[in-house]
PDB file of C-alpha atoms in Angstrom:
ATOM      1  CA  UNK A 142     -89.788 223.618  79.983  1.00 42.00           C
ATOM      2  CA  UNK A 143     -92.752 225.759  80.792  1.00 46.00           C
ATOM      3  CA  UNK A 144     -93.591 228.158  78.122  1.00 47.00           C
ATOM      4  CA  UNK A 145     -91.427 226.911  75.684  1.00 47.00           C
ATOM      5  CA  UNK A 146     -88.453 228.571  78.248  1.00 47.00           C
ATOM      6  CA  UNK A 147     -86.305 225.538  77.513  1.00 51.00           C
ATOM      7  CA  UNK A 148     -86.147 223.066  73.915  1.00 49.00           C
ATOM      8  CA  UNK A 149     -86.903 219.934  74.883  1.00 53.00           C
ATOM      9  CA  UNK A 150     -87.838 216.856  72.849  1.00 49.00           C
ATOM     10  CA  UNK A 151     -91.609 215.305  73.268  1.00 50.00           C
ATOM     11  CA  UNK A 152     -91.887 211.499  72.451  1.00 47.00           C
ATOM     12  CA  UNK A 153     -95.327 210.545  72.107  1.00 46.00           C
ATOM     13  CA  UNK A 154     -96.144 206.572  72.191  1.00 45.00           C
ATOM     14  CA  UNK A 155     -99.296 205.558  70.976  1.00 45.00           C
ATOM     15  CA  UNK A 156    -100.264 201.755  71.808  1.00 48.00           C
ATOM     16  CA  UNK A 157    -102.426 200.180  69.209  1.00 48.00           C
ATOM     17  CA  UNK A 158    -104.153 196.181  69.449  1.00 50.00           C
ATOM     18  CA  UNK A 159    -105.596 194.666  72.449  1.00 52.00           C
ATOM     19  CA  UNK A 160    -105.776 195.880  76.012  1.00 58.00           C
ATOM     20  CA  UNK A 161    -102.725 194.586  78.443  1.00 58.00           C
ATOM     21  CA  UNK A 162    -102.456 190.978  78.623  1.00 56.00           C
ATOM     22  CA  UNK A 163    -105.204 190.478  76.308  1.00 56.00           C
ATOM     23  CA  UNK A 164    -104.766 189.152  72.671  1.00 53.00           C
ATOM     24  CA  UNK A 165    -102.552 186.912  70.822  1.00 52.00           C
ATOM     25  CA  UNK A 166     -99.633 188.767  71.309  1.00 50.00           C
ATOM     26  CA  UNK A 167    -100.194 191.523  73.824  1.00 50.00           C
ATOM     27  CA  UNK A 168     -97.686 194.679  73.023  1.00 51.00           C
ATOM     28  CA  UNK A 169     -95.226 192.691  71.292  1.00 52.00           C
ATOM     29  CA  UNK A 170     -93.572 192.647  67.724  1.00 53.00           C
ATOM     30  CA  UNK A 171     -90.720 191.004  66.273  1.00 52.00           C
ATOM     31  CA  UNK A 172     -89.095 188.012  67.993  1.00 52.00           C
ATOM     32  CA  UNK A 173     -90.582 188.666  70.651  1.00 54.00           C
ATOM     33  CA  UNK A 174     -94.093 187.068  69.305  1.00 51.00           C
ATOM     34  CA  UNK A 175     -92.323 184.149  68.809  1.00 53.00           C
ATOM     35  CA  UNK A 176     -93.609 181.283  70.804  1.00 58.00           C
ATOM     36  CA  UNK A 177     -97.101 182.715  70.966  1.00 54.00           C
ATOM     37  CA  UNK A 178     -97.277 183.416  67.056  1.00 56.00           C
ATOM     38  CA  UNK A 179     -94.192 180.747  65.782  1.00 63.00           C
ATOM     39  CA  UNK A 180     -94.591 181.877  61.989  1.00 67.00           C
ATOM     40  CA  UNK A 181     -92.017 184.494  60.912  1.00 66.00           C
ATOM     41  CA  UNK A 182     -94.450 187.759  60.036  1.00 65.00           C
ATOM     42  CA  UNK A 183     -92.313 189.929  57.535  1.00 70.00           C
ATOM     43  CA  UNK A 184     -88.787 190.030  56.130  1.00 75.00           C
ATOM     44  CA  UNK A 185     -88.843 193.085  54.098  1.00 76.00           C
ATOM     45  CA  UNK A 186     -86.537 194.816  51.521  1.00 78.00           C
ATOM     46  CA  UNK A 187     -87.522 199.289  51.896  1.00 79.00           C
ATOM     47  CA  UNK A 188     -86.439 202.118  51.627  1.00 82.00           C
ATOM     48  CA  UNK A 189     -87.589 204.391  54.489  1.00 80.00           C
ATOM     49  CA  UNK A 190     -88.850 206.899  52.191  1.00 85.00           C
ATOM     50  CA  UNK A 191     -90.411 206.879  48.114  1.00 89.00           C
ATOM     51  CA  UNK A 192     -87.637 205.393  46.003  1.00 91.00           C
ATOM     52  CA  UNK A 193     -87.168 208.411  44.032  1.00 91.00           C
ATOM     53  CA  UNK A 194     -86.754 210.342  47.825  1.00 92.00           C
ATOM     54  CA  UNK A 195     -83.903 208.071  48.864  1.00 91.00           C
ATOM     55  CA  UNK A 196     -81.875 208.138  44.943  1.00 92.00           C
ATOM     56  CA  UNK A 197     -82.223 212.214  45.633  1.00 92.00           C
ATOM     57  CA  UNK A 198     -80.188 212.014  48.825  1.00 91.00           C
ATOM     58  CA  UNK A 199     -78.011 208.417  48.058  1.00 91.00           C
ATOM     59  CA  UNK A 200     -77.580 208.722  44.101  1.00 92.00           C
ATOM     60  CA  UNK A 201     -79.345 206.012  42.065  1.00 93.00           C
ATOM     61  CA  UNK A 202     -75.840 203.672  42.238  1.00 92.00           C
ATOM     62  CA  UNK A 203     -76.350 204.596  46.338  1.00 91.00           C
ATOM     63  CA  UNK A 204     -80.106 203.192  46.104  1.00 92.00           C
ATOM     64  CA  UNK A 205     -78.814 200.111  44.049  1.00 91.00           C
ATOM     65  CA  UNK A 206     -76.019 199.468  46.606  1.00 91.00           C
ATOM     66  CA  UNK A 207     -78.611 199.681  48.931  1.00 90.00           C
ATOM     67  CA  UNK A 208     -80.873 196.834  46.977  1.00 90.00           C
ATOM     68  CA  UNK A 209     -77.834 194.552  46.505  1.00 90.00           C
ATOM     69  CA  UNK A 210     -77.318 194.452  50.744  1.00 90.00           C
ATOM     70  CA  UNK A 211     -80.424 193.791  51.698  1.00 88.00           C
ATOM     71  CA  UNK A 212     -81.319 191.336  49.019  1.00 88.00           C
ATOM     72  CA  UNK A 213     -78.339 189.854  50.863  1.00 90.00           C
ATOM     73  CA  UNK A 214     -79.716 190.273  54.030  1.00 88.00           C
ATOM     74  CA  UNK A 215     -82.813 188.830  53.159  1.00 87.00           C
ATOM     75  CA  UNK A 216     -81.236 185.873  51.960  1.00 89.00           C
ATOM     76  CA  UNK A 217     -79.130 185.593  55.125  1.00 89.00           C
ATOM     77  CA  UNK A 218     -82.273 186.323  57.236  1.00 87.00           C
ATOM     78  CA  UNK A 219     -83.803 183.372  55.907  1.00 88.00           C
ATOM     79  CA  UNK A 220     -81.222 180.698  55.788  1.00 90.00           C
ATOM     80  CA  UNK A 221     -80.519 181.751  59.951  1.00 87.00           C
ATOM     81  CA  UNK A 222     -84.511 181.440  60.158  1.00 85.00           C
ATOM     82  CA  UNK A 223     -84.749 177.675  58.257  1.00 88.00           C
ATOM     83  CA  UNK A 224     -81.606 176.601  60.800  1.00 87.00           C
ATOM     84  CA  UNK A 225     -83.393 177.557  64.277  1.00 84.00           C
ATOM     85  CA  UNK A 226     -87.099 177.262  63.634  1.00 84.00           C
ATOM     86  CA  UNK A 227     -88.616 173.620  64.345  1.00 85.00           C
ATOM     87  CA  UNK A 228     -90.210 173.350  60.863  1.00 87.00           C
ATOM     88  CA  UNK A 229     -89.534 176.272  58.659  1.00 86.00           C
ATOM     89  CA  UNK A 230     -91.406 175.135  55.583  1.00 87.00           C
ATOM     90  CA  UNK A 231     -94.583 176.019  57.397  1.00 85.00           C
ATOM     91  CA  UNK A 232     -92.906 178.911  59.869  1.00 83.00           C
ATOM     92  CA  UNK A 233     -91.403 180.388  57.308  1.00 84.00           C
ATOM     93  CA  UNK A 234     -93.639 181.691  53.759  1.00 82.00           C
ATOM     94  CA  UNK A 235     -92.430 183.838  51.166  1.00 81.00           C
ATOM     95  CA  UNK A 236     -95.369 185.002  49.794  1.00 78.00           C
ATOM     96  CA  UNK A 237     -94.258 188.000  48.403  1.00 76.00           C
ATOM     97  CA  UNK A 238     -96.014 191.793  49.078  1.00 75.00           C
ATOM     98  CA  UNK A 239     -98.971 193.298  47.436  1.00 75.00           C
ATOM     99  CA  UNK A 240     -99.536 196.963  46.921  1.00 79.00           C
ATOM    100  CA  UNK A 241    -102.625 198.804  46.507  1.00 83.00           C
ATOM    101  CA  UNK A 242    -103.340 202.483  45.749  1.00 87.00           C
ATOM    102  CA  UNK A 243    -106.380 204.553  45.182  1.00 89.00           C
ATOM    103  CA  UNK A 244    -107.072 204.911  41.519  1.00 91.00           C
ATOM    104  CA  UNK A 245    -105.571 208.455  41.828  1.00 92.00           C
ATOM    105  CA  UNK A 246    -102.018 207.069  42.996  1.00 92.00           C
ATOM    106  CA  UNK A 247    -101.825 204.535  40.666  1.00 92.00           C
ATOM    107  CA  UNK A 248     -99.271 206.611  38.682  1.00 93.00           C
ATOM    108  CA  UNK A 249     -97.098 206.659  41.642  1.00 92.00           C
ATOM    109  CA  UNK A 250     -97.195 203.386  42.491  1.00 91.00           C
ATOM    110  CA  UNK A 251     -96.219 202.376  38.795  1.00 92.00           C
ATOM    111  CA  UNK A 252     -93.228 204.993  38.891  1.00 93.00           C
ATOM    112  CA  UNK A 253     -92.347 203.084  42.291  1.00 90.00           C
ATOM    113  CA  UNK A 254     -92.492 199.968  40.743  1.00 90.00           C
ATOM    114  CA  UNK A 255     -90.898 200.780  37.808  1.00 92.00           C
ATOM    115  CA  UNK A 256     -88.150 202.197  39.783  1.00 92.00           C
ATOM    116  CA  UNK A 257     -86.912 199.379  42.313  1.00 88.00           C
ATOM    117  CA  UNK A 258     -87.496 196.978  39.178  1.00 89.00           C
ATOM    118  CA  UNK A 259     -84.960 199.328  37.805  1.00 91.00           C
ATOM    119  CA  UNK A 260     -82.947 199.075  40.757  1.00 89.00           C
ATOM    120  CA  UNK A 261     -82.798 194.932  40.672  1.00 83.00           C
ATOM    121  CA  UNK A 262     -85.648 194.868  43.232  1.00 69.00           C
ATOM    122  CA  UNK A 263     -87.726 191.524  42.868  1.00 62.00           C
ATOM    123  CA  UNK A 264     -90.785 191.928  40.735  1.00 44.00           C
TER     124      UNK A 264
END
């Protein structure tokens, strides 16, 4: 509304990579990059927020339930991916994640790590 007369709700969509039609996969993610980039990019196993964020609002037995399903889903992510992809031992890598921090975060990052370990997150 003008001058803030009436609430309403602004949704701002920033568009990052190459110009349209340009690029590998011009304005596309997911599946939908598919048959221009055939390799699966990322299966991954988050929380939306810190670890310690989402065991304040879920409880730690919450945050493990949590790591349980999508271990799961992970697991069933890949065996639908190995069934429809024409060769999944090359389409389909796991090889793993690697975090970095600035030397000043590197406490965080270790009480991260130590806490989805704690969780039964893969190390």
């Amino acid at each position: 509304g003008e001058n803030g007369s009436n609430n309403t709700n602004q949704i701002i969509v920033i568009e990052s990579g190459p110009k349209p039609g340009e690029g590998l996969t011009p304005r596309k993610s997911g599946s939908a990059t598919m048959k221009a980039a055939p390799t699966v990019k990322m299966m991954v196993q988050l929380f939306a927020s810190k670890s310690n964020e989402f065991i304040h609002h879920h409880g730690k037995e919450g945050a493990h339930r949590y790591v349980r399903a999508t271990a799961e889903g992970l697991t069933l992510q890949k065996t639908i991916a190995k069934d429809v992809l024409d060769d999944p031992n090359e389409q389909l890598k796991e090889l793993g994640s690697y975090y970095v921090a600035y030397e000043h975060e590197q406490d965080e990052l270790r009480e991260e790590y130590e806490t989805l370990k704690s969780l039964g997150g893969d190390s």
